[in-house]
Coordinates of C-alpha atoms in Angstrom, one line a residue:
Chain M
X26 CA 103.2 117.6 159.4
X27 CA 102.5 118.2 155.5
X28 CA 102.2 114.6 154.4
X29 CA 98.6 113.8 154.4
X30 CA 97.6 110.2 156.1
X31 CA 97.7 107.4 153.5
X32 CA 95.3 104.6 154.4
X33 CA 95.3 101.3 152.2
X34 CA 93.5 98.1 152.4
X35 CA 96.3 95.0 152.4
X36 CA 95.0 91.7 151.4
X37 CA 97.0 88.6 152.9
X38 CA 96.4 85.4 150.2
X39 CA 97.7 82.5 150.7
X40 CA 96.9 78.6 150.4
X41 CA 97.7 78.0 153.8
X42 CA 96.7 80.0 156.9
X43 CA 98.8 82.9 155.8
X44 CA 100.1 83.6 158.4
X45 CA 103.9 83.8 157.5
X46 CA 102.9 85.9 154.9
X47 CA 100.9 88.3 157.4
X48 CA 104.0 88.6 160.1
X49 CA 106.0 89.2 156.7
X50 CA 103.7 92.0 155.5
X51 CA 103.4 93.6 158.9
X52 CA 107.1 94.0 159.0
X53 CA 108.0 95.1 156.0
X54 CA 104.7 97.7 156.2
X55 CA 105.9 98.9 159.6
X56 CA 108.3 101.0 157.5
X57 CA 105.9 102.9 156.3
X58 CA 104.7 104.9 159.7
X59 CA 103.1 107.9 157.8
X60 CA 100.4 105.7 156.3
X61 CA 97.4 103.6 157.7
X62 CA 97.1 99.5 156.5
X63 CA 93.8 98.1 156.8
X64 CA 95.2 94.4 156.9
X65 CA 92.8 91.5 155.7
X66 CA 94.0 88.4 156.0
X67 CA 92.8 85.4 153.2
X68 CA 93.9 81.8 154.2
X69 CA 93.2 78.5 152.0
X70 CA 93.0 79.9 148.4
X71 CA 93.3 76.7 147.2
X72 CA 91.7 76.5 144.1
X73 CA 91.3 78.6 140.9
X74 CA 87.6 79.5 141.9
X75 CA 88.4 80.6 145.2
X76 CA 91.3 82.6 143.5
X77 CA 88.4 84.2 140.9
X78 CA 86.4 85.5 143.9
X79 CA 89.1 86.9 146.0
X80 CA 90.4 88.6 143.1
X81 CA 86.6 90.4 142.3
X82 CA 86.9 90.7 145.9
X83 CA 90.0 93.2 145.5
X84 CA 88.9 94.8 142.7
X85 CA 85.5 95.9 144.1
X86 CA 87.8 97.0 147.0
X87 CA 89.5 99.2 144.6
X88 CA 87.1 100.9 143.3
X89 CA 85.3 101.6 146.4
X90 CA 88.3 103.4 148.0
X91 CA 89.5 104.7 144.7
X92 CA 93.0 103.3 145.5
X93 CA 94.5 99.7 143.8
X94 CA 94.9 97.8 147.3
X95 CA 98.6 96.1 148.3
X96 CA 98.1 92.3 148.2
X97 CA 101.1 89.9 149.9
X98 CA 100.9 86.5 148.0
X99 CA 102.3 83.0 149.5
X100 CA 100.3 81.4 147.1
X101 CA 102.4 78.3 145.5
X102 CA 100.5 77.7 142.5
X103 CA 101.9 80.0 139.6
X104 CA 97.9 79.2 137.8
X105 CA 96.0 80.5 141.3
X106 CA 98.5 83.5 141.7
X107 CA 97.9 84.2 138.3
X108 CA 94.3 85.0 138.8
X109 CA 94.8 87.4 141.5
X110 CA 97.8 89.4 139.9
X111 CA 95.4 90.2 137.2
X112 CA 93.4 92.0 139.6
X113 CA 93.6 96.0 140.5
X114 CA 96.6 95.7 142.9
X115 CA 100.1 95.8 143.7
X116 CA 100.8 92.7 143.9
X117 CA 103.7 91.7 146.1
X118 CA 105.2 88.2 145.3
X119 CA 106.4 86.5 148.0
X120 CA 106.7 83.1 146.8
X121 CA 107.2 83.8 143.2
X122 CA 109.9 86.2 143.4
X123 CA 112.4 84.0 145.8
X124 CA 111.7 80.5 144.2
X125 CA 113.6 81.1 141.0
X126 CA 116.6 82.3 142.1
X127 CA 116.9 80.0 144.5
X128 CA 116.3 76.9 141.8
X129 CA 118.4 78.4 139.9
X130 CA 121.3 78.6 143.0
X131 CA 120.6 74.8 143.9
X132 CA 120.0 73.6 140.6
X133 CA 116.7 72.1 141.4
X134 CA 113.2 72.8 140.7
X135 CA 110.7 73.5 144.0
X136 CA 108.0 71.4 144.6
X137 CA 105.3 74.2 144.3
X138 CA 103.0 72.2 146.6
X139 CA 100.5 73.8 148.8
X140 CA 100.5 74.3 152.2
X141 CA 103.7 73.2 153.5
X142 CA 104.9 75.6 155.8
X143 CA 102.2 75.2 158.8
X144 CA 101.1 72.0 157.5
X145 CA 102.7 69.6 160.4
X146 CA 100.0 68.2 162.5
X147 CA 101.7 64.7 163.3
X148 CA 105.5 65.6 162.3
X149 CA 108.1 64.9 165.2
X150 CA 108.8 68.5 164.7
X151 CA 105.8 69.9 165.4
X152 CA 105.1 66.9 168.1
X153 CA 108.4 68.3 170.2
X154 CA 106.8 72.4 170.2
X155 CA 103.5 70.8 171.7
X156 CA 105.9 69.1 174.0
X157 CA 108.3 72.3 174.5
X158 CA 104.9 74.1 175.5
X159 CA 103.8 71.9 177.9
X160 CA 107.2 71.5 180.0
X161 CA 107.2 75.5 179.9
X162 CA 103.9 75.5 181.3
X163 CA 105.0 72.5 184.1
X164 CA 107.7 74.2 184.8
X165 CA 106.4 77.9 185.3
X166 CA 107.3 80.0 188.0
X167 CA 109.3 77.0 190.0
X168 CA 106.5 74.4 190.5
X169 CA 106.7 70.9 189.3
X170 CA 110.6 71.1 190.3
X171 CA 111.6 67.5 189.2
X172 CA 112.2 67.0 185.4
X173 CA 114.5 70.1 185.4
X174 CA 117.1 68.3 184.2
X175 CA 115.3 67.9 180.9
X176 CA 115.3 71.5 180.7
X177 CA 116.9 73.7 177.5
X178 CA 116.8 76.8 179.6
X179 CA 115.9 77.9 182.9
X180 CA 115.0 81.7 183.5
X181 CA 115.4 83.0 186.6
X182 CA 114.4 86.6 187.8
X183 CA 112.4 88.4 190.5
X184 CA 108.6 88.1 190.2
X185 CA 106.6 90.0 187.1
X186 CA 109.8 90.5 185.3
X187 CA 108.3 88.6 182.2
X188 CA 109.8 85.3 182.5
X189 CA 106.5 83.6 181.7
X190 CA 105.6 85.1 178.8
X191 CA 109.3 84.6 177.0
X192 CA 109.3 80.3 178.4
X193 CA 105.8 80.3 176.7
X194 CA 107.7 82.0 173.4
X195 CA 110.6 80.1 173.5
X196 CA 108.5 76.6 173.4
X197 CA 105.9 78.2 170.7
X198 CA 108.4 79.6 168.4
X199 CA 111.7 77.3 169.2
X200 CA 110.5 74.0 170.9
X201 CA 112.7 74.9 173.3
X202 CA 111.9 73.6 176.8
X203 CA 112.3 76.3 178.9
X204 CA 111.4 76.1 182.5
X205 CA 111.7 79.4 185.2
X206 CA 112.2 80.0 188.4
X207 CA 111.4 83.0 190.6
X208 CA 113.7 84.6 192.6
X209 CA 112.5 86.2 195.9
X210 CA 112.8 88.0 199.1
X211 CA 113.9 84.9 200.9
X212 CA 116.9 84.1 198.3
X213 CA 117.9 87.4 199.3
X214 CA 118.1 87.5 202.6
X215 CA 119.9 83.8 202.3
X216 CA 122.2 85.8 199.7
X217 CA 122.7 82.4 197.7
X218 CA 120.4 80.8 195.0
X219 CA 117.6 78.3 195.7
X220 CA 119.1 74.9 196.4
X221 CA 117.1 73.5 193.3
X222 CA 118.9 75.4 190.9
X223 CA 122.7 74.7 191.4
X224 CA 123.1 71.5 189.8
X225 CA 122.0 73.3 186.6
X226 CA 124.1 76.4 187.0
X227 CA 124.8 76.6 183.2
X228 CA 121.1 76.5 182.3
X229 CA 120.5 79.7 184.2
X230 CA 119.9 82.6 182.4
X231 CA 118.0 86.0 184.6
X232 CA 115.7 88.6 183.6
X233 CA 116.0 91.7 184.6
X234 CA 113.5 95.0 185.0
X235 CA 113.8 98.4 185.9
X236 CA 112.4 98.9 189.5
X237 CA 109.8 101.4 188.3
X238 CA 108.4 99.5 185.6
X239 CA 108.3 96.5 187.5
X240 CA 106.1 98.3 190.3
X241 CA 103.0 99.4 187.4
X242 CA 103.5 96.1 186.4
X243 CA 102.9 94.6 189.8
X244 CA 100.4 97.4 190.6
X245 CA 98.3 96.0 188.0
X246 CA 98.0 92.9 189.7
X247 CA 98.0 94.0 193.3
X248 CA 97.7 97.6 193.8
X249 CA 99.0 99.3 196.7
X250 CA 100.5 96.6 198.1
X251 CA 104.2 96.1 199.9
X252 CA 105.4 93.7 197.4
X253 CA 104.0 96.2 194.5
X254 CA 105.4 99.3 195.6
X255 CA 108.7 100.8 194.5
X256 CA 110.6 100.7 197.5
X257 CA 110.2 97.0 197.3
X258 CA 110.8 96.5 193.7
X259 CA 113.9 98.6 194.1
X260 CA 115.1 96.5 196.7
X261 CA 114.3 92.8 194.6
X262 CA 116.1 94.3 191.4
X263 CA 119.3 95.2 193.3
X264 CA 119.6 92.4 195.5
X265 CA 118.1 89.9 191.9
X266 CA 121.4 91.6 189.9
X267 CA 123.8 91.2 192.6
X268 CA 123.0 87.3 193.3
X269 CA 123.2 87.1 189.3
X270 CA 126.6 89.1 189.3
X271 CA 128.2 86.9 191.6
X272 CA 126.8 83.2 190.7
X273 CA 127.8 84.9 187.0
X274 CA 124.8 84.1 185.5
X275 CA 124.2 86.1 182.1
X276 CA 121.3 88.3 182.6
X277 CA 119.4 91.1 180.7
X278 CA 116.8 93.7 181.2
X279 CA 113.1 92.9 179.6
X280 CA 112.1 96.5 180.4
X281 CA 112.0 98.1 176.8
X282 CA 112.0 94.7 174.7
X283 CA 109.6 92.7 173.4
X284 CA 109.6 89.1 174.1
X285 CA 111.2 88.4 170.4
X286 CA 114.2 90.2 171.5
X287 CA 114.3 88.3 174.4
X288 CA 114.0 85.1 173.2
X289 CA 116.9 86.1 171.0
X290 CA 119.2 86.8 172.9
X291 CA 118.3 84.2 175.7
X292 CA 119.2 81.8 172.0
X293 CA 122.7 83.8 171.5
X294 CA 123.8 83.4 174.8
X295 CA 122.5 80.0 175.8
X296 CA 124.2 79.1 172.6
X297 CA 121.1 77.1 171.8
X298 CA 121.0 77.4 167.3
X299 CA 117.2 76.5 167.0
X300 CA 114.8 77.1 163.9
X301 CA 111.8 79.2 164.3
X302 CA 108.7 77.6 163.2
Chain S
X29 CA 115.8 58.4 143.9
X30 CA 118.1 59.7 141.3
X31 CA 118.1 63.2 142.7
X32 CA 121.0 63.5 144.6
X33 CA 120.3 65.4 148.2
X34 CA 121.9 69.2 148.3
X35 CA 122.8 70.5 151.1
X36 CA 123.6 73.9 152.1
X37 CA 123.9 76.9 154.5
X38 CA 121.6 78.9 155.3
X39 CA 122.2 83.1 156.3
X40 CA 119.3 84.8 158.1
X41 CA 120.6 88.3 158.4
X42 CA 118.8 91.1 160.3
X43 CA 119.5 94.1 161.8
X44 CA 116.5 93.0 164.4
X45 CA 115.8 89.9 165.7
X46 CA 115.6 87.9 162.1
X47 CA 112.8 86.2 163.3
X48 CA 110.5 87.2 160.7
X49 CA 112.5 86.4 158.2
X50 CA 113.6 83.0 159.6
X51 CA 109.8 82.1 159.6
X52 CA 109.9 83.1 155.9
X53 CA 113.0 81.5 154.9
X54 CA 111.5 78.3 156.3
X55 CA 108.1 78.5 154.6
X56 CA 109.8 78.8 151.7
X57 CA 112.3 76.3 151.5
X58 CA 109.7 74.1 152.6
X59 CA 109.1 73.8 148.8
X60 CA 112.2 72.1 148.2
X61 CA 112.2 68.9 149.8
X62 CA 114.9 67.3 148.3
X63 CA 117.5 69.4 149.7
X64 CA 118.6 69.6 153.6
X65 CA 119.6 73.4 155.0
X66 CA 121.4 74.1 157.5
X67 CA 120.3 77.5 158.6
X68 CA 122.3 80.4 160.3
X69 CA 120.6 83.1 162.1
X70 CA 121.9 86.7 162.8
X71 CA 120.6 88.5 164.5
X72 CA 121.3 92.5 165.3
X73 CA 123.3 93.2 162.0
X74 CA 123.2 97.1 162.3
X75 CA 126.4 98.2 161.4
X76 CA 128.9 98.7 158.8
X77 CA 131.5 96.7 160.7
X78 CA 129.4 94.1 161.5
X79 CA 128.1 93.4 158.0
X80 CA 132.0 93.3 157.1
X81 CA 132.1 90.5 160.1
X82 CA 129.1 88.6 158.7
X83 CA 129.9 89.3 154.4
X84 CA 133.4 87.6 155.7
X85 CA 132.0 84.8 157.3
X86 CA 129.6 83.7 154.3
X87 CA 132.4 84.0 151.7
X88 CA 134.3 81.7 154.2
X89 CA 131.4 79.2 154.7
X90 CA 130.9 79.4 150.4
X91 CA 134.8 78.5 150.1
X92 CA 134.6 75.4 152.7
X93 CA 131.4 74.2 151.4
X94 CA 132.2 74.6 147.4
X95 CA 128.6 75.8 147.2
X96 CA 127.7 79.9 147.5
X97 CA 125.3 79.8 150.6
X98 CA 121.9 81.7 150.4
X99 CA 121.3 84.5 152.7
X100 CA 117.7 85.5 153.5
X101 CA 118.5 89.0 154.7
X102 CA 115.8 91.7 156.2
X103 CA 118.8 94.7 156.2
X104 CA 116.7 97.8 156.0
X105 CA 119.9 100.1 155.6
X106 CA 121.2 100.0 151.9
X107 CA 124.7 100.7 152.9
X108 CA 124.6 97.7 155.2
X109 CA 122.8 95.5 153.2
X110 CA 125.5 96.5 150.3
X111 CA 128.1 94.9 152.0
X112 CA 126.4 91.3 152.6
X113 CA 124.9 91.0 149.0
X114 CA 128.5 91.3 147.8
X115 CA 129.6 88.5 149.8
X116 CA 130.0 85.0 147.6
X117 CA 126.0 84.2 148.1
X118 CA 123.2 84.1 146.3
X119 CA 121.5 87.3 148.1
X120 CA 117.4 87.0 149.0
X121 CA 116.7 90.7 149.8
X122 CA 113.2 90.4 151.6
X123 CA 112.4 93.9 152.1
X124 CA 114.8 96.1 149.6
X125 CA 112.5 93.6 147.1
X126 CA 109.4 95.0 147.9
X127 CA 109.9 98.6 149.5
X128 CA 110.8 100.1 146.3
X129 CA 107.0 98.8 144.8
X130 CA 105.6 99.6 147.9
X131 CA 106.9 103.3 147.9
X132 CA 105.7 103.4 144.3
X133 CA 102.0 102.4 145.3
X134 CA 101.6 105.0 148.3
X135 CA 103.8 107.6 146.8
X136 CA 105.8 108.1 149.7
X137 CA 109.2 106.7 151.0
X138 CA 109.7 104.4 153.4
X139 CA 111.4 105.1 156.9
X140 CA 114.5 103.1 156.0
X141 CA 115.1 102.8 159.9
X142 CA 116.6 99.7 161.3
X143 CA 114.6 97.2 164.1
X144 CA 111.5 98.4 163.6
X145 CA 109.1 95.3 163.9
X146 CA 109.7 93.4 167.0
X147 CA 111.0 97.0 169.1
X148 CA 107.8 97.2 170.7
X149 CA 109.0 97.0 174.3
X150 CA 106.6 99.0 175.5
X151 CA 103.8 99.9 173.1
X152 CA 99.8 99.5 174.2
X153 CA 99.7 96.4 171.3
X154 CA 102.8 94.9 173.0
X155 CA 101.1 95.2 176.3
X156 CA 97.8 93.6 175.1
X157 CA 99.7 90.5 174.1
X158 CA 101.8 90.2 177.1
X159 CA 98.5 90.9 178.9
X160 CA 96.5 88.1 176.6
X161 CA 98.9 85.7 177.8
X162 CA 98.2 86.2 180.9
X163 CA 94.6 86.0 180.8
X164 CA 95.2 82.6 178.8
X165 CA 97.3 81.6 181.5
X166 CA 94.6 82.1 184.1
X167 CA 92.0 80.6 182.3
X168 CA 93.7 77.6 180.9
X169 CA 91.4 73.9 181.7
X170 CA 88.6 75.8 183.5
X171 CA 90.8 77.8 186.4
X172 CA 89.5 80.8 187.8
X173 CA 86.0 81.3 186.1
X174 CA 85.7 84.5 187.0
X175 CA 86.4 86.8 184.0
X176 CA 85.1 85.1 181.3
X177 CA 83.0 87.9 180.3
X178 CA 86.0 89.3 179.0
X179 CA 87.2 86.2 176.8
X180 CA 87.4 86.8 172.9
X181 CA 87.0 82.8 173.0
X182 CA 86.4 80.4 174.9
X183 CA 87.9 76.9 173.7
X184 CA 86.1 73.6 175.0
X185 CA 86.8 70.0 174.4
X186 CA 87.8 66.7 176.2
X187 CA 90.6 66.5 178.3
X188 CA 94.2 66.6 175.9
X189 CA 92.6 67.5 172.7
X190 CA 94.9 70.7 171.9
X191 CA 93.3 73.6 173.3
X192 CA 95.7 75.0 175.9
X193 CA 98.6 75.6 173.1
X194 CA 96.0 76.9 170.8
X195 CA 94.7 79.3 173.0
X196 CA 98.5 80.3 174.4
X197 CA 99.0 80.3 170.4
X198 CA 95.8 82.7 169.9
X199 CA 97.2 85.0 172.5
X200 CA 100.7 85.4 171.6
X201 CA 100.0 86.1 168.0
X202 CA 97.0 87.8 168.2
X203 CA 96.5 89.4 171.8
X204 CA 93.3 87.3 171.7
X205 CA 91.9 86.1 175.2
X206 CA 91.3 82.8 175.0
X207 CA 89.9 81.0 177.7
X208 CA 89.7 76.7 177.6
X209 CA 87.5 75.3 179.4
X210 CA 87.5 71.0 179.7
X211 CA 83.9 69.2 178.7
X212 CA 84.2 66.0 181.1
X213 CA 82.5 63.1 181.9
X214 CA 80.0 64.4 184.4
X215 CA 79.1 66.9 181.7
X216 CA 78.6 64.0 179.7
X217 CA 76.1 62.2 182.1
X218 CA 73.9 65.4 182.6
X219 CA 73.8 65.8 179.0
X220 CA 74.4 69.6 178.8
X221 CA 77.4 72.3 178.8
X222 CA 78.5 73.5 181.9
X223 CA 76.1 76.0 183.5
X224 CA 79.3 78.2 183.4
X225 CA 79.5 78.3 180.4
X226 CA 75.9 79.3 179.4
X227 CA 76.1 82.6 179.3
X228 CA 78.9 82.9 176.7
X229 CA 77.5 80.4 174.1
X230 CA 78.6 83.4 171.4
X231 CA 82.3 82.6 172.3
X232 CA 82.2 78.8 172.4
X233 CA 84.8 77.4 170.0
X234 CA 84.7 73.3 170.1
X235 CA 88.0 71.3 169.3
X236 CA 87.7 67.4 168.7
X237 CA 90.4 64.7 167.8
X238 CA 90.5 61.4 166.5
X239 CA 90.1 59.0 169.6
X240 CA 93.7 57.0 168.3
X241 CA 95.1 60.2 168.6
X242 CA 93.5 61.1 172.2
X243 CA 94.5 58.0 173.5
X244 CA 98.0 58.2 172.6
X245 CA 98.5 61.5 174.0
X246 CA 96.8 60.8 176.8
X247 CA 99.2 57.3 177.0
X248 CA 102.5 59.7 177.0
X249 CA 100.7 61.7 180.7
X250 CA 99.5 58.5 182.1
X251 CA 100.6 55.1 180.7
X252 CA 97.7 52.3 180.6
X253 CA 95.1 54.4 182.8
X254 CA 91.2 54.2 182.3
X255 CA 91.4 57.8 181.5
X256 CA 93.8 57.0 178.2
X257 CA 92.1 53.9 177.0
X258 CA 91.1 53.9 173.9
X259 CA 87.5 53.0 174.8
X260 CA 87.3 55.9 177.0
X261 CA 88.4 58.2 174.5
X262 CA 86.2 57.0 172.3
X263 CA 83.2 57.2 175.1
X264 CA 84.3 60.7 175.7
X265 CA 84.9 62.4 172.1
X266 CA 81.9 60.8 170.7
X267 CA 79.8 62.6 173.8
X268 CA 81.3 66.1 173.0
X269 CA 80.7 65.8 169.7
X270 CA 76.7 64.9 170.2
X271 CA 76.9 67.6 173.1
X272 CA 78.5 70.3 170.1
X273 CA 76.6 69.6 168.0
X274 CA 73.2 70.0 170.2
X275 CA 74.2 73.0 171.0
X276 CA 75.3 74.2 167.6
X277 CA 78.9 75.3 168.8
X278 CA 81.3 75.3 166.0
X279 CA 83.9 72.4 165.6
X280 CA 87.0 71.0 164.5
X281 CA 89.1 68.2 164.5
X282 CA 92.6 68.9 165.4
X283 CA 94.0 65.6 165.0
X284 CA 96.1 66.2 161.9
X285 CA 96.2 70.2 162.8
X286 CA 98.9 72.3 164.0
X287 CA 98.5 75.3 166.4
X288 CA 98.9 77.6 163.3
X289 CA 96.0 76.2 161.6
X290 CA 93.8 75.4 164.1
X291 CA 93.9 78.9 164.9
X292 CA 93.4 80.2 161.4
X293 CA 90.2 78.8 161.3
X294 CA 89.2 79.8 165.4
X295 CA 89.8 83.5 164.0
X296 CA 87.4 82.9 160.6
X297 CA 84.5 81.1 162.6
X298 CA 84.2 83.5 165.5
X299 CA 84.8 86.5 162.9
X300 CA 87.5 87.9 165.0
X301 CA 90.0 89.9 162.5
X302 CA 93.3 90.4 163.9
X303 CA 96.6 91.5 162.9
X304 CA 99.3 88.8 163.9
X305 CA 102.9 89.9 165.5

């Protein structure tokens, strides 16, 4: 425990909202888990005088904390960029760096315009995520049970096991229309899957949890209760994976991954090749 | 139209989830829109073997398409990453690029470990977002008033005017609570917010749309109703507007807006700085 604490401000400038650049910035910085990042995000530097201010902005920075600050560019515009290279910084290129080599692989020059990236208001595109969203959200937790057939995906998986969360992602990120189902008690005890869901047997993909994690997470909800306390979880979990088992529907655990890695793998198996916006 | 259109493949190599840089590989070839890609993800790259797999694959691809594909790759391990970059491609190296600058700035290394990003299963930030979306959730169109002392924002606008994905969008990027709560005719004929909303006038965040646009969206729910006639829509924005602006609550169009941008400027008017995911 020699290495002392590093802490650095990280300015995020870009012409748009940024915010590729500040997912990008707190990946690549997350590799760095001796020092502290003070991340301040700049969106719609869009013009050289906004470009002159930030870049006095980051300067005064550095001289208040004695340290040049890290600065993640999208910015487009090789005459805005410009400005704020010149000030005290290490300045990280995002744009800059990748578009030449790739002109120079397609044999084409890039259309340096602003702003394209999140820039989609009316776009079919963008028109079928808004749509994606709100089919996940009709179709949350096994309401609205008619217009399945439309559906991309359908997660299935005992209550609180984070199916919401990863539909909600997979429309966002993927316009994917992903619709799920609870399974419960009385599935069990039938030993077969709800009615509904066999004519899309191939659509179903289950969630899984460990029994103990899935009772804090219930606790939170309703503490002390029957349905939150372990002996019951255990018994939804084991009964949930053995239904899944033998209708041989794919299934994974959500306990220790985020709903990125989810969502990915839910893609892989589903065999569903889908851009991220 | 003399340009002819290129087309090519796309590699998005990670030894995580490649979602990160997926979103970057799109922002960026957003700037060249004469050529069409075709992009690849894959994901969980964290092996030797498994870089052989993928570096054997991309040579194969460059020899049936007579064109070296670009791979966009996030590799952390240099031994890995080795292997792909000497596949026939030209070879975007997203985060060998910048470590090596980065290092030189803090004077220290970086962690070179694999996954680190979106492996958050269970981390207090994780759990703020998962719990954000639920609070959106609950308090999406005015459901369940209770709890909106805790709201980081509080959305309000006609009926179909964006703010449910934006506030989903708020909370799955940026753990923000964001409440939406509907301004509607009978708030309209009394001529003030809803009492329920009084007390949080600090958190209010107004979206508006072009009436066009309302009534079209409000067409594709329910076809040739009062409620999506263009005169209503008209009646309706023009009153939340006046009702806004009476009440000096901040404003914005969303017609031409995505998600991403709407919420850029949500985070800069309510002065809420937060890191994204």
């Amino acid at each position: 425990m020699t290495t002392p604490l590093i802490e650095r401000t990280v300015f995020i400038v870009s012409d748009s909202t940024g915010i590729t650049a500040e997912t990008f910035s707190h990946s690549v910085l997350s590799q760095f888990d001796k020092a502290k990042f003070k991340p301040i995000r700049i969106p719609y530097i869009d013009s050289a005088a906004k470009a002159d201010e930030v870049a006095a902005r980051i300067t005064r920075c550095a001289l208040e904390e004695k340290h040049a600050p890290l600065v993640f560019s999208t910015l487009v515009n090789p005459e805005i960029s410009h400005r704020i290279r010149n000030a005290n910084c290490t300045f990280l290129d995002l744009f800059g760096t990748f578009l030449q080599p790739i002109e120079e692989a397609l044999g084409m020059k890039s259309n340096h315009s602003i702003g394209r990236s999140h820039s989609v208001g009316l776009s079919k595109q963008y028109n079928n995520r808004i749509e994606a969203i709100n089919f996940s959200l009709a179709h949350d937790d096994g309401q609205f049970i008619h217009g399945l057939q439309q559906a991309d995906v359908i997660l299935v998986g005992v209550s609180r096991c984070g199916k919401t969360p990863t539909s909600l992602y997979l429309a966002m990120q993927y316009a994917i229309k992903a619709a799920n189902f609870p399974l419960i008690p009385e599935d069990f005890e039938r030993g077969t899957l709800p009615a509904t869901l066999t004519p899309y047997r191939s659509k179903l993909f289950g969630l899984s949890i460990q029994p103990l994690r899935l009772s804090e997470v219930r606790n939170e909800r309703r503490p002390n209760s029957e349905y939150s306390s372990l002996k019951q979880c255990r018994y939804e979990v084991a009964e949930a994976e053995r239904l899944m088992r033998m209708e041989n529907i794919p299934c994974l655990s959500t306990t220790t991954r985020s709903i990125e890695e989810i969502s990915t793998k839910v893609l892989e198996e589903v065999g569903l090749n889908r851009q991220a916006y």
